[in-house]
mmCIF file of C-alpha atoms and ligand atoms in Angstrom:
data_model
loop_
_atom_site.group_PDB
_atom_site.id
_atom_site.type_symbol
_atom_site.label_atom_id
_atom_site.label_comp_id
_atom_site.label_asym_id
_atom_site.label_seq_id
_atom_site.Cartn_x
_atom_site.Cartn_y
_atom_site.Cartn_z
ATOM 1 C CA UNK A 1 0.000 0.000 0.000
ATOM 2 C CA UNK A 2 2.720 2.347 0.766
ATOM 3 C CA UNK A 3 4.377 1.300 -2.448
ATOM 4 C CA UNK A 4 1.211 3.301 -4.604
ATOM 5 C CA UNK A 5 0.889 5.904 -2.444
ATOM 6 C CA UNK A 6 5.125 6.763 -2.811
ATOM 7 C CA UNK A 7 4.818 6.441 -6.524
ATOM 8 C CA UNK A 8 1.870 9.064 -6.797
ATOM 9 C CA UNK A 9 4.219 11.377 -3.936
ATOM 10 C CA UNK A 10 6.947 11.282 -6.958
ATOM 11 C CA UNK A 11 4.326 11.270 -10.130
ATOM 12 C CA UNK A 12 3.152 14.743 -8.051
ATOM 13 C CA UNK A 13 6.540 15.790 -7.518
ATOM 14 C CA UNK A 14 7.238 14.899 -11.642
ATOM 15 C CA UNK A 15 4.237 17.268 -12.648
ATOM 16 C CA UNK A 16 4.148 20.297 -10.719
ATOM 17 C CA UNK A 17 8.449 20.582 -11.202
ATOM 18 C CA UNK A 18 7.239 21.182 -14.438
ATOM 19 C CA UNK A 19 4.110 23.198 -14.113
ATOM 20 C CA UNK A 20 5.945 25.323 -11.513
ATOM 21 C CA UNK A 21 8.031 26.719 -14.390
ATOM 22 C CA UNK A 22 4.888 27.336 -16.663
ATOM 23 C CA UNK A 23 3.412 29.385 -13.512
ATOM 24 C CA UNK A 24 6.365 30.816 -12.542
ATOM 25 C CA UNK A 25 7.200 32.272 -16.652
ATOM 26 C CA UNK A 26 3.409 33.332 -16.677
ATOM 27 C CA UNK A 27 4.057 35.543 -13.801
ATOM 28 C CA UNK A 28 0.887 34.073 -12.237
ATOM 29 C CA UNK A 29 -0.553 32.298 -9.350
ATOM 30 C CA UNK A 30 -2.305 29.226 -11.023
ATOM 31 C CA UNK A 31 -6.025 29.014 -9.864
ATOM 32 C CA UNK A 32 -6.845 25.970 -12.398
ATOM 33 C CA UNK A 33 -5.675 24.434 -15.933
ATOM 34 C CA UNK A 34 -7.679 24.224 -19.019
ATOM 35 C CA UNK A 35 -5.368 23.426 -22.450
ATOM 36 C CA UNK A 36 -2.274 22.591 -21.204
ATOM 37 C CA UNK A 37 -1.948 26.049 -19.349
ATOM 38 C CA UNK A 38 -2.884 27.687 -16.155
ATOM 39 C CA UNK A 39 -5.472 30.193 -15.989
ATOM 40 C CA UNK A 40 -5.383 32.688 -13.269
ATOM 41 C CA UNK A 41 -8.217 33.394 -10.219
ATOM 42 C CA UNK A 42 -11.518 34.270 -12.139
ATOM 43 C CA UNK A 43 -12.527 36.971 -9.595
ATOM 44 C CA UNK A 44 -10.789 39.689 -7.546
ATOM 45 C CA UNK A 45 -7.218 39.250 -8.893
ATOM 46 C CA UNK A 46 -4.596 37.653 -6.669
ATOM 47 C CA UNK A 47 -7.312 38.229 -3.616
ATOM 48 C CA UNK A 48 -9.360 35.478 -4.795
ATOM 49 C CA UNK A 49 -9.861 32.993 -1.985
ATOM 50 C CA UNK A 50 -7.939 30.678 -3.412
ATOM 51 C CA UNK A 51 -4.699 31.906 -3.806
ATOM 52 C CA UNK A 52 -2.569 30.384 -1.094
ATOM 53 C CA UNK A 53 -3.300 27.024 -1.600
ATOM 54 C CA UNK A 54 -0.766 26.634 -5.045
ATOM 55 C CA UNK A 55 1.947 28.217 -2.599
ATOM 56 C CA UNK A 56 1.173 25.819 -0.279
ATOM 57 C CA UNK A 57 1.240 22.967 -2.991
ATOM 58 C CA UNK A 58 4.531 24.261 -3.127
ATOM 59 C CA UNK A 59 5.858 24.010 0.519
ATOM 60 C CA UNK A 60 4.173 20.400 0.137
ATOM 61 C CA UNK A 61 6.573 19.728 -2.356
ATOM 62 C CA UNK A 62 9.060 21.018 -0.904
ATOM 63 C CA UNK A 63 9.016 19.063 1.932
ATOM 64 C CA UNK A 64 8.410 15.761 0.199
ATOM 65 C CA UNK A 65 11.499 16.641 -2.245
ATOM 66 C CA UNK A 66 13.699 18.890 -1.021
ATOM 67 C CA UNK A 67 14.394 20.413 -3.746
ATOM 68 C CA UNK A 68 14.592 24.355 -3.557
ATOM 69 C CA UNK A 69 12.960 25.345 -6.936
ATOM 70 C CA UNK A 70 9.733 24.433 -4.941
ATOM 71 C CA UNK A 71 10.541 26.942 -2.464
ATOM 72 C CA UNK A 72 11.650 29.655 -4.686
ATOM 73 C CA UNK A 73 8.430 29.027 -7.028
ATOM 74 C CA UNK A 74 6.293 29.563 -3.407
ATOM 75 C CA UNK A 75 7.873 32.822 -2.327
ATOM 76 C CA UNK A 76 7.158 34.415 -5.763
ATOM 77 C CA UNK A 77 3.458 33.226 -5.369
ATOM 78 C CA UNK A 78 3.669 34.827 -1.570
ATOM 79 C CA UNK A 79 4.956 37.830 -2.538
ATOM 80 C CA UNK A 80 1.960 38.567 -4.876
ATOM 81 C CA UNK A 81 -0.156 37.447 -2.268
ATOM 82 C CA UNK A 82 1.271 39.864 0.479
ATOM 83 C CA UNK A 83 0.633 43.085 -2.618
ATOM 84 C CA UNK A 84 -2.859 42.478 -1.538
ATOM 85 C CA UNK A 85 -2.368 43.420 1.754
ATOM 86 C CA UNK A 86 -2.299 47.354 0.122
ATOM 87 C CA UNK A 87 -5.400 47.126 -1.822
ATOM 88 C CA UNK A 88 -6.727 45.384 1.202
ATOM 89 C CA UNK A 89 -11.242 45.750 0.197
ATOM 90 C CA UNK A 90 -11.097 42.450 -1.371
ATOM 91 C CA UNK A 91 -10.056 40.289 1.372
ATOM 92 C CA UNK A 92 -12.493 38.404 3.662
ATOM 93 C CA UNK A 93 -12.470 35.631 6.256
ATOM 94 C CA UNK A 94 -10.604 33.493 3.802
ATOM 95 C CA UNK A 95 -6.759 34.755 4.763
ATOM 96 C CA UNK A 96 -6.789 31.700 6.376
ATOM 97 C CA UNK A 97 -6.661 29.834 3.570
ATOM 98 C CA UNK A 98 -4.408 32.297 1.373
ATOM 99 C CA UNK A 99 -2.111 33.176 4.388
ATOM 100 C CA UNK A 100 -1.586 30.552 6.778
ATOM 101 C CA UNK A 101 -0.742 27.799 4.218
ATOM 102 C CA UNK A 102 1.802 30.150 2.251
ATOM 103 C CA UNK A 103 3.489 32.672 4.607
ATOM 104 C CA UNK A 104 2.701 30.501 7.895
ATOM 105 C CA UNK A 105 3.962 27.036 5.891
ATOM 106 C CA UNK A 106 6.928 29.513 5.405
ATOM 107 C CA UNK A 107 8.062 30.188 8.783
ATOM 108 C CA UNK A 108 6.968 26.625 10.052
ATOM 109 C CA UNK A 109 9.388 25.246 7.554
ATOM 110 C CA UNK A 110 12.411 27.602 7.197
ATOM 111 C CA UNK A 111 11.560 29.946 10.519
ATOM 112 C CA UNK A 112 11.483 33.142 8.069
ATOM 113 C CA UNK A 113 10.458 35.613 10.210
ATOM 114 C CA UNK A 114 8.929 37.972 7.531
ATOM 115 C CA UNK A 115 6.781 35.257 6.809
ATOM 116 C CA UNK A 116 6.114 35.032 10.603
ATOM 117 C CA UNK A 117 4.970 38.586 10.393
ATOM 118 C CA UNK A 118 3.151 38.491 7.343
ATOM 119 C CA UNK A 119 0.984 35.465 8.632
ATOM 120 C CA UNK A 120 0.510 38.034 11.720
ATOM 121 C CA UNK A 121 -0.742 40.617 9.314
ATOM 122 C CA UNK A 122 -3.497 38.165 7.826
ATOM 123 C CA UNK A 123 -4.507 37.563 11.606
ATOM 124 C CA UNK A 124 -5.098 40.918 12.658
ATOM 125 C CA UNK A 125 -7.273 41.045 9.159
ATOM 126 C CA UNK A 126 -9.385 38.397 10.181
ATOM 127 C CA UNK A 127 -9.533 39.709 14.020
ATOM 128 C CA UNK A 128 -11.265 42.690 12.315
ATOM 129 C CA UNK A 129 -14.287 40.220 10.728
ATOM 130 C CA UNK A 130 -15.311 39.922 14.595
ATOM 131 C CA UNK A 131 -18.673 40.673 14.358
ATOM 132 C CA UNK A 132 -19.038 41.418 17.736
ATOM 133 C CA UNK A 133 -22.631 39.111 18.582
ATOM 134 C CA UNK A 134 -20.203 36.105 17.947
ATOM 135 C CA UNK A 135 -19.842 35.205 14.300
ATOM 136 C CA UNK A 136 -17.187 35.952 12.148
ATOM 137 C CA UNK A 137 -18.214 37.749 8.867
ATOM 138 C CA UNK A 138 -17.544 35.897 5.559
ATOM 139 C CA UNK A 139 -18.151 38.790 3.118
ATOM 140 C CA UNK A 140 -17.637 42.149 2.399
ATOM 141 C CA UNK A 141 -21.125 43.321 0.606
ATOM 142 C CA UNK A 142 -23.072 45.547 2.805
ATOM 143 C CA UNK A 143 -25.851 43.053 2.248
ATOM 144 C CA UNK A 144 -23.864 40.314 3.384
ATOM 145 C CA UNK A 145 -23.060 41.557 6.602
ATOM 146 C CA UNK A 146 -24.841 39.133 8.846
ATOM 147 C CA UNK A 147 -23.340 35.884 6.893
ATOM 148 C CA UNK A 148 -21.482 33.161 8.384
ATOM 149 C CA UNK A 149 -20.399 30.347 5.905
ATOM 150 C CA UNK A 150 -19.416 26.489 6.856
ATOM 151 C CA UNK A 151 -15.855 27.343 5.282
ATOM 152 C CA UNK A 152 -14.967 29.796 7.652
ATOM 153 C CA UNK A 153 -14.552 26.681 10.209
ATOM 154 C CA UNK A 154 -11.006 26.452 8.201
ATOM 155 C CA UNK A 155 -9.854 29.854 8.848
ATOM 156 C CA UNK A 156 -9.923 29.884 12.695
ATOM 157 C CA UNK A 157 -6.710 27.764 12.415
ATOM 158 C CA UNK A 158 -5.166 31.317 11.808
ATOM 159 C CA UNK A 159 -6.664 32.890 14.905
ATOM 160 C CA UNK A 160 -5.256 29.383 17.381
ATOM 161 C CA UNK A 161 -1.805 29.875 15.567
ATOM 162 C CA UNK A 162 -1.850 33.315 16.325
ATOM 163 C CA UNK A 163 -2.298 32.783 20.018
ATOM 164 C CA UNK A 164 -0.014 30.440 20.333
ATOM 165 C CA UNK A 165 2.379 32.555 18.445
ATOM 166 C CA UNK A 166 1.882 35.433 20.224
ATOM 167 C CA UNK A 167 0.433 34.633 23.741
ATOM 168 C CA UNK A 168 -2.612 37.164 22.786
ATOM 169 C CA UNK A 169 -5.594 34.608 24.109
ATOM 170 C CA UNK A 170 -8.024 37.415 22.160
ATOM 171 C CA UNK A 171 -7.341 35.593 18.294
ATOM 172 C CA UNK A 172 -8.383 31.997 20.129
ATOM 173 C CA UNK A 173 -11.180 33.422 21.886
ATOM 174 C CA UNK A 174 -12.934 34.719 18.910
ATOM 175 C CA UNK A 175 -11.872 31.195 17.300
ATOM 176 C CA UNK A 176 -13.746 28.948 19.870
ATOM 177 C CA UNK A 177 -16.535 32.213 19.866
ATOM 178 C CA UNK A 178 -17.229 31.340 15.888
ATOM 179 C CA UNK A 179 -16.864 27.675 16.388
ATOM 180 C CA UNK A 180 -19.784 27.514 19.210
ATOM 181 C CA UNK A 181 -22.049 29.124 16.978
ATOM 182 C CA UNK A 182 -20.864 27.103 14.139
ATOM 183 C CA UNK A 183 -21.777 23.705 15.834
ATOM 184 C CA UNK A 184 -24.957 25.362 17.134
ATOM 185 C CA UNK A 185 -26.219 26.555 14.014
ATOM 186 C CA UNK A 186 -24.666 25.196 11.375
ATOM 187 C CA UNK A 187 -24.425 20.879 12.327
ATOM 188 C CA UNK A 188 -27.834 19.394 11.795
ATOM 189 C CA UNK A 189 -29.193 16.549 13.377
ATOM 190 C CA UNK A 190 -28.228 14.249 10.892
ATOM 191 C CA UNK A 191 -24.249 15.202 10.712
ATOM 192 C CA UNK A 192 -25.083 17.471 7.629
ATOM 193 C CA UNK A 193 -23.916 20.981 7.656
ATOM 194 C CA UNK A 194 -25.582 24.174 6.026
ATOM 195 C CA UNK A 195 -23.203 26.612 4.060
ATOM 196 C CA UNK A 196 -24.864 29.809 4.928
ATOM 197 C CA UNK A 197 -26.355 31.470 8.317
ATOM 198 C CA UNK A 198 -27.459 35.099 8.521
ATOM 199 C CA UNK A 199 -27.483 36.535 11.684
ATOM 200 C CA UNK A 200 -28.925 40.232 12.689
ATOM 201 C CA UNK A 201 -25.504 42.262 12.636
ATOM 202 C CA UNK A 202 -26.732 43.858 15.751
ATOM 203 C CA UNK A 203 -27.975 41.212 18.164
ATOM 204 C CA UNK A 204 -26.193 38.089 16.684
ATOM 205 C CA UNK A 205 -29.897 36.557 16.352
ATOM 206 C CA UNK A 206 -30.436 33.626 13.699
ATOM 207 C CA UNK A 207 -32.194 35.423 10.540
ATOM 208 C CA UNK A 208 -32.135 32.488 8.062
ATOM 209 C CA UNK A 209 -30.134 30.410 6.224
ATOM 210 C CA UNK A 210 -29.310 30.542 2.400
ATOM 211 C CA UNK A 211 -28.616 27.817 0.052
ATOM 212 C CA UNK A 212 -25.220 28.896 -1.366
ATOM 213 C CA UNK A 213 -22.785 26.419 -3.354
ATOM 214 C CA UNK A 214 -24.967 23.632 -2.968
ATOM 215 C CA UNK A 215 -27.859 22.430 -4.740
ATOM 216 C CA UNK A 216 -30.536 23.727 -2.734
ATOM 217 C CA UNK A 217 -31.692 25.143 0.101
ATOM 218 C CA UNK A 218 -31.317 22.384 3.215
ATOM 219 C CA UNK A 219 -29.232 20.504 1.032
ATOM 220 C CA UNK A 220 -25.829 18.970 1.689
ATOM 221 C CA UNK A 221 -23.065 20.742 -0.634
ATOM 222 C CA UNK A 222 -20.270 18.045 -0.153
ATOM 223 C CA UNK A 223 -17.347 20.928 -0.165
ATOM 224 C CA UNK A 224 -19.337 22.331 2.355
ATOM 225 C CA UNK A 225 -19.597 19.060 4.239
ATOM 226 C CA UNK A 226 -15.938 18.696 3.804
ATOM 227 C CA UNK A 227 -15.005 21.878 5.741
ATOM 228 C CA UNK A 228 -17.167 20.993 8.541
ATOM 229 C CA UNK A 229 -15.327 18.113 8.860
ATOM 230 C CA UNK A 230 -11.891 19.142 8.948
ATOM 231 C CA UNK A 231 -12.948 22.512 10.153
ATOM 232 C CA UNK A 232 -14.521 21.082 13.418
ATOM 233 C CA UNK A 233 -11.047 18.488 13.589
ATOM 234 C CA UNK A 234 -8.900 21.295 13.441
ATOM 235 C CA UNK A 235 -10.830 22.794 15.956
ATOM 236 C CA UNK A 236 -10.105 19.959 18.194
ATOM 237 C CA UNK A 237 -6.594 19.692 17.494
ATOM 238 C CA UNK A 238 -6.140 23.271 18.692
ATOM 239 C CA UNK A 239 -8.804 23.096 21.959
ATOM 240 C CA UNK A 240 -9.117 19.779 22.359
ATOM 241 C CA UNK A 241 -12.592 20.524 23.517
ATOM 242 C CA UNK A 242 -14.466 17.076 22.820
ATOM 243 C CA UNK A 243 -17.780 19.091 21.465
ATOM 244 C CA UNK A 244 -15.803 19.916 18.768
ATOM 245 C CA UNK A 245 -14.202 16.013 18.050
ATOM 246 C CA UNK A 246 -17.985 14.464 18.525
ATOM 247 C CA UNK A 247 -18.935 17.155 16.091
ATOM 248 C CA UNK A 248 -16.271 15.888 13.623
ATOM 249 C CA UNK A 249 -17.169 12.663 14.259
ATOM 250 C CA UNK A 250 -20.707 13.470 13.715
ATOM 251 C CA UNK A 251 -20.218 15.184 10.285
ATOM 252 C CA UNK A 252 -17.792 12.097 9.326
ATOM 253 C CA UNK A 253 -20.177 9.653 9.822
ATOM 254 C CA UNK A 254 -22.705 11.434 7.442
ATOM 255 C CA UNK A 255 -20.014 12.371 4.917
ATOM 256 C CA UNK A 256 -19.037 8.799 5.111
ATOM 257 C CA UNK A 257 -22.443 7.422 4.195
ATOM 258 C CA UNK A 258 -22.339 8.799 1.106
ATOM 259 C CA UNK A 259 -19.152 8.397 -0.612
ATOM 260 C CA UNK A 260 -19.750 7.120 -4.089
ATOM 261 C CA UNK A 261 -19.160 3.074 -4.682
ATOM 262 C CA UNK A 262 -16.226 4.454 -7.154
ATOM 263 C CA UNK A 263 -14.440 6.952 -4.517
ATOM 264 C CA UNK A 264 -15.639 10.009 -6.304
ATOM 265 C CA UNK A 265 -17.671 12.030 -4.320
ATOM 266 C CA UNK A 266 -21.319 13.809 -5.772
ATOM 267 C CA UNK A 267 -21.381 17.579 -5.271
ATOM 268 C CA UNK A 268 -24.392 17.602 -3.665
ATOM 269 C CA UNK A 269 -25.068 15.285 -1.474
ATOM 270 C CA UNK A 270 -28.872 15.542 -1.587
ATOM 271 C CA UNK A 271 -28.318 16.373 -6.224
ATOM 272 C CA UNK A 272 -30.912 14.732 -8.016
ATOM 273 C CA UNK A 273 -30.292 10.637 -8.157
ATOM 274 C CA UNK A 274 -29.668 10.744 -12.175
ATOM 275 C CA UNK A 275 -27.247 13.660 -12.142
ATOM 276 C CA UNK A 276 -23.188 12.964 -12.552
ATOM 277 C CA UNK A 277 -22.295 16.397 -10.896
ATOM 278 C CA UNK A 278 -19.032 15.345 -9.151
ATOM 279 C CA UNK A 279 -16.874 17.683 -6.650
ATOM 280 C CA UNK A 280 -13.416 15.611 -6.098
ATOM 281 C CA UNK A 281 -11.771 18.747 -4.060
ATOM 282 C CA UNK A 282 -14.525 17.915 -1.595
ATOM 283 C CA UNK A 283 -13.347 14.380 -1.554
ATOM 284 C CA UNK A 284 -9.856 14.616 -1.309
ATOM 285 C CA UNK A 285 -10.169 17.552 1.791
ATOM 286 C CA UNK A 286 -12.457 14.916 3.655
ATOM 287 C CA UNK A 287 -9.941 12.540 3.020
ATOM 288 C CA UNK A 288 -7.155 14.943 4.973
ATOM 289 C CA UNK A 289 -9.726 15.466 7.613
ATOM 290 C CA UNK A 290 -10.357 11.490 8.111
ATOM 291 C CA UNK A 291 -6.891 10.814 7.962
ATOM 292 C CA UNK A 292 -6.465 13.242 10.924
ATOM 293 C CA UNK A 293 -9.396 11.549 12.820
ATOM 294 C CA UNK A 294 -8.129 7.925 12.390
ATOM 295 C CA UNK A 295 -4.478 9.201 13.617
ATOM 296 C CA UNK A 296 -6.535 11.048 17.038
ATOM 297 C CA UNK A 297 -9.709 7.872 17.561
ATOM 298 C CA UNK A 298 -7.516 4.670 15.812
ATOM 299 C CA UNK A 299 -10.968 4.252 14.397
ATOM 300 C CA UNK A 300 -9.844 2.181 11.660
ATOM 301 C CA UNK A 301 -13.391 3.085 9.091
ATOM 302 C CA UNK A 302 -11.681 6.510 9.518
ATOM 303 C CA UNK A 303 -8.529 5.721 7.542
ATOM 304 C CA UNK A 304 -10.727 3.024 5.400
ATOM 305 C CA UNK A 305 -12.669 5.915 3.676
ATOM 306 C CA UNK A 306 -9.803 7.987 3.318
ATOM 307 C CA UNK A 307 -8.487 5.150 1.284
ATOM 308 C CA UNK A 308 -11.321 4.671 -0.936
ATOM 309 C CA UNK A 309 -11.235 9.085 -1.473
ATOM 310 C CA UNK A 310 -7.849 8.642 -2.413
ATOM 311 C CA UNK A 311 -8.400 5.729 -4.824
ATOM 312 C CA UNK A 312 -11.334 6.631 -6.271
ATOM 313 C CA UNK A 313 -9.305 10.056 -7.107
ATOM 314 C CA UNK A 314 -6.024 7.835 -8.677
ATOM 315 C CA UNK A 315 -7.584 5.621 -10.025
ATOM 316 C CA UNK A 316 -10.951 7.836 -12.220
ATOM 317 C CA UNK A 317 -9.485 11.528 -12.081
ATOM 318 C CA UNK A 318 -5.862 11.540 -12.012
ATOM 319 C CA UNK A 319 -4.432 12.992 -15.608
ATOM 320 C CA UNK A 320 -0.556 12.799 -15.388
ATOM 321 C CA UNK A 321 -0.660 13.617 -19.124
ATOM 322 C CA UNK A 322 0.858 17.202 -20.647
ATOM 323 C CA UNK A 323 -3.168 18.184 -21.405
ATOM 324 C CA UNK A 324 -3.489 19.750 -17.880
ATOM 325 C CA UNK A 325 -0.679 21.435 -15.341
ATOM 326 C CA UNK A 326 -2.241 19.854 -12.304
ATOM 327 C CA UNK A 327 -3.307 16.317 -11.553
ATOM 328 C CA UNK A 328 -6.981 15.735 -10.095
ATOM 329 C CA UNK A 329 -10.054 16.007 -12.725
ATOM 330 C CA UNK A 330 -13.738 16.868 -11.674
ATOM 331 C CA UNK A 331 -13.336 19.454 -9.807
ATOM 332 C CA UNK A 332 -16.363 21.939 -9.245
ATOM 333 C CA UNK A 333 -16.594 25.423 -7.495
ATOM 334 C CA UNK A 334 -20.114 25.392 -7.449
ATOM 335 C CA UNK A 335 -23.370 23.071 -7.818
ATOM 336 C CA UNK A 336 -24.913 25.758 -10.025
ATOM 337 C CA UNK A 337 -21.946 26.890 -12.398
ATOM 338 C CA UNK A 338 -20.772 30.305 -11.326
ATOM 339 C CA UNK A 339 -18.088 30.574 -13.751
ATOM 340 C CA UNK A 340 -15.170 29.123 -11.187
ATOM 341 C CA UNK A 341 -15.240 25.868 -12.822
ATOM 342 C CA UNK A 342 -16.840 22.896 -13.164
ATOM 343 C CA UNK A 343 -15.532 19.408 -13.840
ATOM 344 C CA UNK A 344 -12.185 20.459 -14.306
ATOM 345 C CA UNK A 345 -8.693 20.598 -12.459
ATOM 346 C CA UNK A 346 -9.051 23.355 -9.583
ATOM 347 C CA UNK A 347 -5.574 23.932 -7.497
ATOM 348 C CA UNK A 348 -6.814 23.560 -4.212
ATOM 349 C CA UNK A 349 -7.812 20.390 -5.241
ATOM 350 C CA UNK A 350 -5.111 19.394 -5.973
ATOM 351 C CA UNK A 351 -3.256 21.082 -2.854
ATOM 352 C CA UNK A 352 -5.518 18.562 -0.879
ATOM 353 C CA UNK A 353 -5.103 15.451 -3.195
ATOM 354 C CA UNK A 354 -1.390 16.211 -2.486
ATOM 355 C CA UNK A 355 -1.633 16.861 1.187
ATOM 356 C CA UNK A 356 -3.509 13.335 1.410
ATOM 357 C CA UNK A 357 -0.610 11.744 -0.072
ATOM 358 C CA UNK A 358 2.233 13.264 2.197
ATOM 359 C CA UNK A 359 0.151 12.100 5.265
ATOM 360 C CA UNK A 360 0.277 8.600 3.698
ATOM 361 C CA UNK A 361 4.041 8.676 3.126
ATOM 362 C CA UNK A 362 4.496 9.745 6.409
ATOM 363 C CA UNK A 363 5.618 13.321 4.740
ATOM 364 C CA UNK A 364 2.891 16.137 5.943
ATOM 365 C CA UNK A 365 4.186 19.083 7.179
ATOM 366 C CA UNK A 366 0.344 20.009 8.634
ATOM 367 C CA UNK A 367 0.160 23.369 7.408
ATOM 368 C CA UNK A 368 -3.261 24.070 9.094
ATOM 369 C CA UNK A 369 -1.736 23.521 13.146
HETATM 370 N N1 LIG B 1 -14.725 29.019 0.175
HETATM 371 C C1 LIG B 1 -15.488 28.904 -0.989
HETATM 372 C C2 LIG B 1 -15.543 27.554 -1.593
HETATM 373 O O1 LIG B 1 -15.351 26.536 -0.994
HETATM 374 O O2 LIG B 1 -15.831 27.502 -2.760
#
């Protein structure tokens, strides 16, 4: 078993050497590939949610290789990332993602202490989303003011680092704060998880919920399931407050109930029974979460699943051919196309698919803790 799982650590290592140098001579951070080439973010320039994770893919790379190229291609990706610090409107909750896994997998793996600072910066940003009734706020819209989104669960690993980093208890307070109301509002009886809660800005009282990425209102948008799950692990690995494991366990069991016969994973977990709409980022971040939850429970169904998300992925949706820069096919930004991609190779799918493999090989830096 190890044997596969080392061979697709160096088939990764084979493709992105060489798609590094495309992204590096485009002068661009990759956000997917279409044609043989990488196409940048689709929205908000280089403040597009998404950002950190092909720096991170990077520092992954780095660490299962050694080789420095990987490092040098991350810092030029970071340093475009830290320009948006200037322009600053366009960022949201989500410098967790674009921060923590490039500037704070920096300084975890070479101590920079720029990096250090810059992951401080992104902090203090999200410190400023407090809304003040107990939810973080996801976006900047005027009319958004009172959402809270399921992904957000990912970010507060920013706010625990910072705290530990600093010895400021404020960044983990508002981090447990967000996560209470999370698992109050957000986990349904059944282990599912809604994407979107609006609150009254003023009181922090439960308006409504909104159907967002998924396929429906009160339906189960696996991507959206997926963060829950890792989210709420996370959460546990940096409180160790047992609400927040039973609540990953919860949302595991439900996410594990419907993983497809082939490994793939539907986009929708409540989609129509005759519709192929398949979301493989969701399936490979699950797969990180559960391999997290077998290492803290020994539950052995926990690494069984993540087996069969990692298979399914090698084995359907794995192109190692010159047609794409990344690796992992089917991957869609939305249930209802929003012009982010569907069914196609998404980086931060591929940042998971190659996380899931360094934990296998005994290689995973964990960029989130
Ligand atoms: N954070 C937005 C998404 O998962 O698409």
């Amino acid at each position: 078993m190890q044997k596969r799982y080392e061979e697709i650590a160096c088939r990764l290592a084979d493709k992105f050497r060489r798609s590094a140098a495309v992204a590096a001579q485009d002068g661009l951070i990759p956000y997917k590939s279409e044609n043989g080439r990488w196409i940048p973010s689709p929205y908000d320039g280089n403040s597009w949610w998404t950002g950190g994770f092909w720096p991170a893919l990077m520092w992954q790379m780095y660490v299962m290789t050694g080789e420095e190229s990987f490092m040098t291609e991350a810092r030029r990706a970071q340093k475009l990332l830290v320009e948006e610090f200037r322009s600053f409107t366009m960022l949201n909750h989500d410098v967790g993602f674009m921060y923590l896994l490039s500037c704070g997998a920096d300084y975890k793996i070479t101590g920079n202490r720029q990096a250090r600072v810059d992951t401080l910066h992104a902090a203090h940003i999200l410190m400023g989303r407090n809304s003040g009734v107990g939810y973080i706020r996801a976006w900047n819209p005027p009319e958004r003011m009172g959402y809270a989104i399921i992904d957000c669960m990912m970010n507060l690993t920013l706010l625990f680092w910072s705290s530990r980093e600093t010895k400021d208890p404020r960044f983990a307070k508002l981090a447990v704060t967000h996560a209470d109301t999370t698992l109050r509002e957000f986990v349904r009886e059944d282990g599912s998880v809604s994407h979107i809660v609006e609150f009254d800005p003023q009181t922090g009282a439960r308006v409504r919920e909104h159907a967002g990425q998924g396929f429906c209102l009160g339906s189960s948008w696996s991507r959206g399931q997926a963060w829950g799950l890792y989210g709420f692990t996370l959460a546990y690995m940096n409180t160790k407050d047992e609400r927040y494991l039973q609540a990953a366990e919860k949302i595991a069991a439900y996410f594990m109930a419907h993983i497809r016969p082939d490994g793939l994973t539907d986009c929708d977990f409540c989609q129509p029974r005759d519709e192929k709409r398949i979301d493989n980022i969701a399936g490979a971040c699950a797969a990180c979460a559960l391999l997290e939850l077998h290492k803290l429970t020994g539950r052995q169904a926990y690494l069984d699943s993540a087996l069969k998300l990692v298979d399914g992925i090698i084995d359907h949706c794995a192109d190692w051919s010159e047609k794409i820069c990344g690796v992992m096919t089917h991957c869609t930004a939305s249930y209802h196309d929003d012009g982010a991609g569907r069914h196609t190779n998404i980086t931060y799918g591929d940042y998971f698919f190659a996380e899931a493999i360094a934990k296998l090989v005994g290689k995973d830096p964990m960029l989130w803790i």
